[in-house]
Coordinates of C-alpha atoms in Angstrom, one line a residue:
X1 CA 0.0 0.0 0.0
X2 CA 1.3 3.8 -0.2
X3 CA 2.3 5.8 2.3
X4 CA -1.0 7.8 1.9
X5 CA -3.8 5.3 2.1
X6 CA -5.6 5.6 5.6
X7 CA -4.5 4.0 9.0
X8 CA -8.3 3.1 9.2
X9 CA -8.0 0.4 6.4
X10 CA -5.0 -0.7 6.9
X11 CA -6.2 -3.6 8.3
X12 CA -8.9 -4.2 5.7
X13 CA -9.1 -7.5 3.9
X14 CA -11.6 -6.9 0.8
X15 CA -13.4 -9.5 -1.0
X16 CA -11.8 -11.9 -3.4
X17 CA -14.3 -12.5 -6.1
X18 CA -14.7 -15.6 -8.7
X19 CA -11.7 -15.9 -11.0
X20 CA -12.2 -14.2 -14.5
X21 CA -9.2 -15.8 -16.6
X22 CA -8.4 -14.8 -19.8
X23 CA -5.6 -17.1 -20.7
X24 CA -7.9 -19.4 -22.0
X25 CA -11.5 -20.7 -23.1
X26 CA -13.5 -22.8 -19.6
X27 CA -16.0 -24.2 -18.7
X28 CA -16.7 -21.4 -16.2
X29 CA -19.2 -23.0 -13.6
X30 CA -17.6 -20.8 -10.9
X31 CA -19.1 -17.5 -10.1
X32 CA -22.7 -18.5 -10.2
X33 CA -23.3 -16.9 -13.9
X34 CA -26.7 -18.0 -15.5
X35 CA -26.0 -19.9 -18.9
X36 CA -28.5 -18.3 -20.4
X37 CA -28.1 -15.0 -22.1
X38 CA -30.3 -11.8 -21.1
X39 CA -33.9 -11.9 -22.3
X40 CA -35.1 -10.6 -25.8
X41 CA -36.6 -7.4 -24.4
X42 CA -33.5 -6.6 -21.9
X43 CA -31.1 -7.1 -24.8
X44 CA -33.4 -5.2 -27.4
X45 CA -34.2 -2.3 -24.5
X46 CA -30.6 -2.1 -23.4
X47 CA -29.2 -1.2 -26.9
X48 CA -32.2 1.1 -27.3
X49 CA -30.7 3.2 -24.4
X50 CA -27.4 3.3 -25.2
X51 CA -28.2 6.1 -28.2
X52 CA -28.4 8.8 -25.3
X53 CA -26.0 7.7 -23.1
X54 CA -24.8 11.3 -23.2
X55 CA -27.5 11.9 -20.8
X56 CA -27.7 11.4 -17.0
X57 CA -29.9 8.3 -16.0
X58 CA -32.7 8.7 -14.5
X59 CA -31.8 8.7 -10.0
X60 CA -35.2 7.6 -9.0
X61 CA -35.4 4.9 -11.6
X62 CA -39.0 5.4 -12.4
X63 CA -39.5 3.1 -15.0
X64 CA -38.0 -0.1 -13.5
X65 CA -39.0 0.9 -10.0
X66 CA -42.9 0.9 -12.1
X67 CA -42.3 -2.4 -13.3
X68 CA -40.8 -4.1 -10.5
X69 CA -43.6 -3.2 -8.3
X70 CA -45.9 -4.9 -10.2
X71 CA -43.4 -8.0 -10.4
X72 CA -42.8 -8.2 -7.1
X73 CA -46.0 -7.1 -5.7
X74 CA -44.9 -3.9 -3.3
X75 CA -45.6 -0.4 -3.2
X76 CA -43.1 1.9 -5.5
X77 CA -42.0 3.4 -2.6
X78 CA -41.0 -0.4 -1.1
X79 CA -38.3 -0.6 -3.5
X80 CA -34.9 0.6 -4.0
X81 CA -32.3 -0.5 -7.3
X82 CA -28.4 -0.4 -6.7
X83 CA -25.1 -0.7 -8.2
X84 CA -25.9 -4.8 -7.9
X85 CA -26.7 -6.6 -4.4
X86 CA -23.3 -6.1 -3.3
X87 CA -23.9 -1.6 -3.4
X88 CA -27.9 -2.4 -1.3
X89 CA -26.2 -4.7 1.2
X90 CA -23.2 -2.2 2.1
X91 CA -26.2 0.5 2.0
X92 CA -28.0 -1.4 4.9
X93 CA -24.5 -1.9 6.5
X94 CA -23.9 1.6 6.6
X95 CA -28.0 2.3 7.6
X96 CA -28.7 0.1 9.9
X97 CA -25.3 -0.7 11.9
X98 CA -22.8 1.1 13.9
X99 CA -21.3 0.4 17.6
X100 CA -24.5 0.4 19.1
X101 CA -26.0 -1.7 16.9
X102 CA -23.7 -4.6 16.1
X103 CA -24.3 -7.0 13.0
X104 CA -24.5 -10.8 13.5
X105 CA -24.2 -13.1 10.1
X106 CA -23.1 -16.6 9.8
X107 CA -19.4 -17.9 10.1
X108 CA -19.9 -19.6 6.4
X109 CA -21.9 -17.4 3.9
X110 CA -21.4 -14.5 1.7
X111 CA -18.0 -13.2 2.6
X112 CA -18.7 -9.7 1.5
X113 CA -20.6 -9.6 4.6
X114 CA -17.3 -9.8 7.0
X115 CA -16.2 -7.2 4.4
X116 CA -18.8 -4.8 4.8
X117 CA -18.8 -4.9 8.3
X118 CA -14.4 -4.1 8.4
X119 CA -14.9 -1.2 5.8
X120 CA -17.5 0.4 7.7
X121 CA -16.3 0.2 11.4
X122 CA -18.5 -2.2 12.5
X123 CA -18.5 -4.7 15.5
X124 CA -19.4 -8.1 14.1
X125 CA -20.1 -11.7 15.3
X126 CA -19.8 -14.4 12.9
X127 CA -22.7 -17.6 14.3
X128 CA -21.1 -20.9 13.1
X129 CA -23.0 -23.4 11.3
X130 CA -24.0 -26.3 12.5
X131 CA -22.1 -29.5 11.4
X132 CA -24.0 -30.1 8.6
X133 CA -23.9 -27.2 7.3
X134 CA -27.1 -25.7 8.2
X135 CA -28.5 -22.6 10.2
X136 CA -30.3 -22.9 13.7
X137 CA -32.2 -20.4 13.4
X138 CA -32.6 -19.9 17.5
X139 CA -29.1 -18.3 17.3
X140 CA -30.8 -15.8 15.8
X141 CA -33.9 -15.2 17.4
X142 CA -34.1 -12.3 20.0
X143 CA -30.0 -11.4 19.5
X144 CA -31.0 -7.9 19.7
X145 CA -28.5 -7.1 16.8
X146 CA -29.1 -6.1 13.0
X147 CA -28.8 -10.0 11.5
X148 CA -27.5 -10.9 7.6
X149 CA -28.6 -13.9 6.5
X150 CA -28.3 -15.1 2.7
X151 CA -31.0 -17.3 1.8
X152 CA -30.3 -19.8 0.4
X153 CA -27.2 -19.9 2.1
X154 CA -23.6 -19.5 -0.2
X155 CA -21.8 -21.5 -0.6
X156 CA -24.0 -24.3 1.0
X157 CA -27.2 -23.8 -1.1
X158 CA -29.2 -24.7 2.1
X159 CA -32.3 -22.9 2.4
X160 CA -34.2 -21.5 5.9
X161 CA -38.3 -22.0 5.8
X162 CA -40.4 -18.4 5.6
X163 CA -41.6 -20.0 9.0
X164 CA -38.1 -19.6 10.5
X165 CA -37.3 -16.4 9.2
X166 CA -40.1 -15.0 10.1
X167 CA -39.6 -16.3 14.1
X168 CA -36.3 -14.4 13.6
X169 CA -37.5 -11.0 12.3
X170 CA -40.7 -11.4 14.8
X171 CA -37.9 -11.8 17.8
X172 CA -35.6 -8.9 17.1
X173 CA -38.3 -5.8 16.3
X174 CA -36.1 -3.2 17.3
X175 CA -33.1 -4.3 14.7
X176 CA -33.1 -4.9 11.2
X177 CA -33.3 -8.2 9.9
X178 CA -31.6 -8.4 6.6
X179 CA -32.4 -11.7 4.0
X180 CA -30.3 -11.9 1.3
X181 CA -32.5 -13.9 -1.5
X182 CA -29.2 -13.6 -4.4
X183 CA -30.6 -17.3 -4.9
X184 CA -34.2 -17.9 -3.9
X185 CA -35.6 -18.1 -7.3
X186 CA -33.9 -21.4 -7.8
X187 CA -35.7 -23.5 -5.1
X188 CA -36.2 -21.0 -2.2
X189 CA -39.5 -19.7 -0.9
X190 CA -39.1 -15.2 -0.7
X191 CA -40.2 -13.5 2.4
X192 CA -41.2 -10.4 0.8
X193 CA -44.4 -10.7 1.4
X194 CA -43.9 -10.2 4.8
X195 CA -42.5 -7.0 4.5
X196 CA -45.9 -5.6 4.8
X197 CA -46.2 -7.2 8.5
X198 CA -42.9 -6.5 9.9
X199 CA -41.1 -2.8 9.4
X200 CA -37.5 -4.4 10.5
X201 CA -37.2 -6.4 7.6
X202 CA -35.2 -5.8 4.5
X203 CA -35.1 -8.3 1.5
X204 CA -32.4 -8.0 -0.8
X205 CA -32.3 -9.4 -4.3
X206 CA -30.4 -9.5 -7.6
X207 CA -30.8 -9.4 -11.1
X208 CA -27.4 -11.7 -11.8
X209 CA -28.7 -14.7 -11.6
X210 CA -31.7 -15.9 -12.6
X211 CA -31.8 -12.7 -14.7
X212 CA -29.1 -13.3 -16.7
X213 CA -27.6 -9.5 -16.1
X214 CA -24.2 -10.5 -14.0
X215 CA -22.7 -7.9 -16.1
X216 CA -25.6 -5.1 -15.7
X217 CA -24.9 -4.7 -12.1
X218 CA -28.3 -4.3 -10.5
X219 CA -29.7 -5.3 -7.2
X220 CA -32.6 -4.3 -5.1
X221 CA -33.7 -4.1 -1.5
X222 CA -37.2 -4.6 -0.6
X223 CA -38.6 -3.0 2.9
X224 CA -41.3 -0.5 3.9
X225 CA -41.1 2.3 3.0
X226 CA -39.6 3.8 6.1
X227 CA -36.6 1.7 5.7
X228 CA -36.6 2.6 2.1
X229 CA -36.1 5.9 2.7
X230 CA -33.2 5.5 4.8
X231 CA -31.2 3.3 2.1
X232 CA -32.2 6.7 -0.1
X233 CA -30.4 8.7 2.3
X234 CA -27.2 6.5 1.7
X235 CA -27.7 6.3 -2.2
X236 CA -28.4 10.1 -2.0
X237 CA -25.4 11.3 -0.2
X238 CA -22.9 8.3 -1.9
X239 CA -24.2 8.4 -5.5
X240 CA -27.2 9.3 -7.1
X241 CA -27.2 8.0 -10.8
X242 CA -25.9 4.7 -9.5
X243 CA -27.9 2.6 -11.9
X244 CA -27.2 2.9 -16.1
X245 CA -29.3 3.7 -18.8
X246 CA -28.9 0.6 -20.5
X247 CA -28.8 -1.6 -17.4
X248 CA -32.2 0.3 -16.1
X249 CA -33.5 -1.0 -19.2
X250 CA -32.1 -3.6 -19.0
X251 CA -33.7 -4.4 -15.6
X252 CA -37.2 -3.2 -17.3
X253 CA -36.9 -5.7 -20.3
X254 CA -36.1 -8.3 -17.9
X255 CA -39.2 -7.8 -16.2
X256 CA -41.2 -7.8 -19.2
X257 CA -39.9 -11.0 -19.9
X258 CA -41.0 -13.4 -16.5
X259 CA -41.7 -16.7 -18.6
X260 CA -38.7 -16.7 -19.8
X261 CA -36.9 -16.1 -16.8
X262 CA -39.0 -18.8 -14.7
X263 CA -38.3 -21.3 -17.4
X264 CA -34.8 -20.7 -17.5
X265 CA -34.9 -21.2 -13.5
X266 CA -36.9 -24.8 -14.2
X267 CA -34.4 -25.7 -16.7
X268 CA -31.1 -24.9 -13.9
X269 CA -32.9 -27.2 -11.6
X270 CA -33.3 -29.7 -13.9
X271 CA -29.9 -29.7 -14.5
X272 CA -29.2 -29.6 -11.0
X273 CA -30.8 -32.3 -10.2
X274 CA -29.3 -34.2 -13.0
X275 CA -25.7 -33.2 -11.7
X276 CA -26.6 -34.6 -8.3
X277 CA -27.1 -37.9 -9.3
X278 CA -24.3 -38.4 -11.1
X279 CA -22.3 -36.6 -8.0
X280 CA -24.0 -39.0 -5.9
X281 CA -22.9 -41.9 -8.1
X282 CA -19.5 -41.4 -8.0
X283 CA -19.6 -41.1 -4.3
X284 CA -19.7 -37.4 -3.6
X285 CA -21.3 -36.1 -0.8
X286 CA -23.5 -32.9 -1.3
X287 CA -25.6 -30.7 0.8
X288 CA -29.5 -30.2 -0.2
X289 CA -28.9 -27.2 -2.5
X290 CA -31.6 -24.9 -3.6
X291 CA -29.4 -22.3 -5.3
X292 CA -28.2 -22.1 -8.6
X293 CA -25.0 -24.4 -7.8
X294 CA -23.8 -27.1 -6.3
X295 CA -22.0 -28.0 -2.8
X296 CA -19.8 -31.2 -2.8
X297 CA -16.7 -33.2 -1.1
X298 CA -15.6 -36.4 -2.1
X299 CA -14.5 -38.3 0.9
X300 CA -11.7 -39.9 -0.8
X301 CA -10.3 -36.9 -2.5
X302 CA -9.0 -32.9 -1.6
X303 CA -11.3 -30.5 -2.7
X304 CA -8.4 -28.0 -3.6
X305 CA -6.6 -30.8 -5.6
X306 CA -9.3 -31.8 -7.6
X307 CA -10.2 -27.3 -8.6
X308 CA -6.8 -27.2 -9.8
X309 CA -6.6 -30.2 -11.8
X310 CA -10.3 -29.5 -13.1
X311 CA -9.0 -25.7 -14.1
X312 CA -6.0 -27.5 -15.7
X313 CA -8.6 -29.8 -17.9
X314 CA -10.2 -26.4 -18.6
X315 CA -12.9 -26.0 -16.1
X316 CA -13.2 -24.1 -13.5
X317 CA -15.0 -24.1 -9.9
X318 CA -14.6 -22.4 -6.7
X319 CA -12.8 -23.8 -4.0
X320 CA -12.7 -22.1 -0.6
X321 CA -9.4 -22.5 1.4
X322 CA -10.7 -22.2 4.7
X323 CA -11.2 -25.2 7.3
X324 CA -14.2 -25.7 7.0
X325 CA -14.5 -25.5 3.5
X326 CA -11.5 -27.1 2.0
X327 CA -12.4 -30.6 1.6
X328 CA -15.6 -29.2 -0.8
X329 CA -16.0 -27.4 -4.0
X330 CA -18.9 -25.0 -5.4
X331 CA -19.9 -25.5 -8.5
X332 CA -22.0 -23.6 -10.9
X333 CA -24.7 -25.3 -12.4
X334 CA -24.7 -24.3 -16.0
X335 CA -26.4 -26.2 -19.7
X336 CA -26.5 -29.3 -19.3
X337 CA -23.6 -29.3 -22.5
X338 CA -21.5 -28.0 -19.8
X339 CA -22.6 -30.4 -16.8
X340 CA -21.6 -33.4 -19.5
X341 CA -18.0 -31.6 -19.7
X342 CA -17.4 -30.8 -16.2
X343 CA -18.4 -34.7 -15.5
X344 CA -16.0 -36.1 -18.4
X345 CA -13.4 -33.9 -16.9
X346 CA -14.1 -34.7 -12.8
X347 CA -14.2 -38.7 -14.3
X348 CA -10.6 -38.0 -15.2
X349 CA -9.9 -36.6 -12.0
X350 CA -10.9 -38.9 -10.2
X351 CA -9.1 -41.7 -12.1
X352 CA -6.1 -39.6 -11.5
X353 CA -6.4 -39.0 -7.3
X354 CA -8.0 -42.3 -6.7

């Protein structure tokens, strides 16, 4: 670092995201990328508004805040877009947390969250999961802290019931409850609908996964309105045209386009279904994922040693180097032309470690 950058982040780790390799042509199944390309209307929309990109967007997002209202069945004012999930979720970090009012999130999950809380001066407590990989959700329940919880859990896929969530917002009503849903359309049950019975909770979402708009960069938050308004406050005073032209019309294309977004979410769980089985049959051990990838260890073999001799047969997954996580391996669940390749290839490794 220079000798400039500030004492205050000197101790900051920041996040290390998927690899993005250009040496070569993968089989990329590691960032969580849909394998489908963006609707008709988001691609048509999105070139349409790129012939006054001289202009400033549009701040309040009228349009897709219109049209996502009626998608997702809240008031306009019960919506906010961002800069992707990753700008609404630090937005809510810098809201709704400070020394007074901790933030709690599990030990395995999204590590932006760890992130967030560092950059921001935050005290945080990281929950562990249980062994298998799941959340108790009565760690949670009357904490008195502003809890993160992704839903369905990364990288474990493992999904809590509205029933249990709810029992945690319901418990804490004077902190903010925060559900990160980056992967609820793929198997998940949202909780937005109870965002009209509980002002403490925020629902976050994105448009890079089932939406096929990883490089549009936009994410939501859901809340009433109240909460809403505070989240303005941070966009407001951080950076007002944080959403594109042609990714807000993107987003508003997208919209327009639910079947083929919901059949393209059927087809991934086909797939992943498909990709169990055959994990399953060659002795993997998975958790019960209801995300758009896959969580596995083979019990015979190192999870780290079988990513880089997958990435050396040109496909690539994402291994986690921590020790709880190093025995496994996340893997996207792409077409099922991909799935075949990324099975030829683990077949190899496997006749290689074992």
């Amino acid at each position: 670092m220079s000798r400039f950058f500030s004492a205050k982040y000197a101790n900051l780790t920041p996040y290390t995201p998927g690899e993005q390799p250009k040496d070569t042509q993968y089989v990329k199944l590691n960032t969580n990328e849909s394998p489908f390309p963006p609707s008709p209307n988001a691609i048509r929309m999105a070139a349409e508004a790129a012939a006054n990109l001289q202009l400033y967007s549009d701040p309040e997002c009228r349009d897709l805040v219109k049209k996502a209202a009626e998608v997702f069945q809240v008031a306009e004012d019960e919506i906010l877009f961002t800069n992707g999930s990753d700008e609404i979720l630090n937005f809510a970090f810098m809201a709704f947390c400070d020394e007074s009012h901790p933030v709690v999130f599990p030990d395995i999950s999204y590590g932006f969250y760890k992130v967030f809380a560092a950059l921001n001066g935050i005290p945080y407590e990281e929950i562990p999961l249980r062994e298998d990989f799941t959340i108790d959700p009565k760690d949670y329940c009357g904490i008195g802290k502003t809890v993160v919880i992704a839903n369905p859990n990364a990288p474990t896929g493992i999904v809590l019931s509205t029933e249990e969530i709810e029992e945690i917002v319901k418990s804490n009503p004077d902190n903010v409850v925060i559900i990160d849903e980056a992967y609820v359309d793929f198997g998940g049950e949202s909780v937005i609908p109870l965002i009209h019975k509980y002002d403490n909770l925020l629902v976050t979402g994105t448009f890079s996964k089932c939406r096929s708009l990883a490089g549009g960069r936009l994410g939501f938050g859901i809340g009433c309105k109240e909460l809403i308004g505070d989240l303005n406050t941070i966009k407001y005073s951080t950076n007002p045209y944080n959403i594109n032209r042609m990714t807000m019309a993107a987003g508003v294309g997208t919209l327009m386009d639910e079947d083929y977004i919901r059949k393209n979410c059927q087809t991934i769980m086909q797939v992943r279904q498909w990709t169990v089985q055959q994990l399953k049959a060659l002795g993997f051990v998975l958790t019960d994922s209801k995300a758009n990838f896959i969580f596995a260890m083979h019990p015979q073999a190192d999870g780290k040693e079988i990513y880089l001799r997958m990435k050396k047969k040109g496909v690539l997954i994402r291994h986690f180097d921590t020790p709880r996580l190093r025995r496994h391996n996340r893997i996207t669940v792409g077409s099922k032309q991909q799935m075949e390749v990324f099975l030829e290839k683990l077949n190899e490794v496997l006749e290689e470690l074992l």
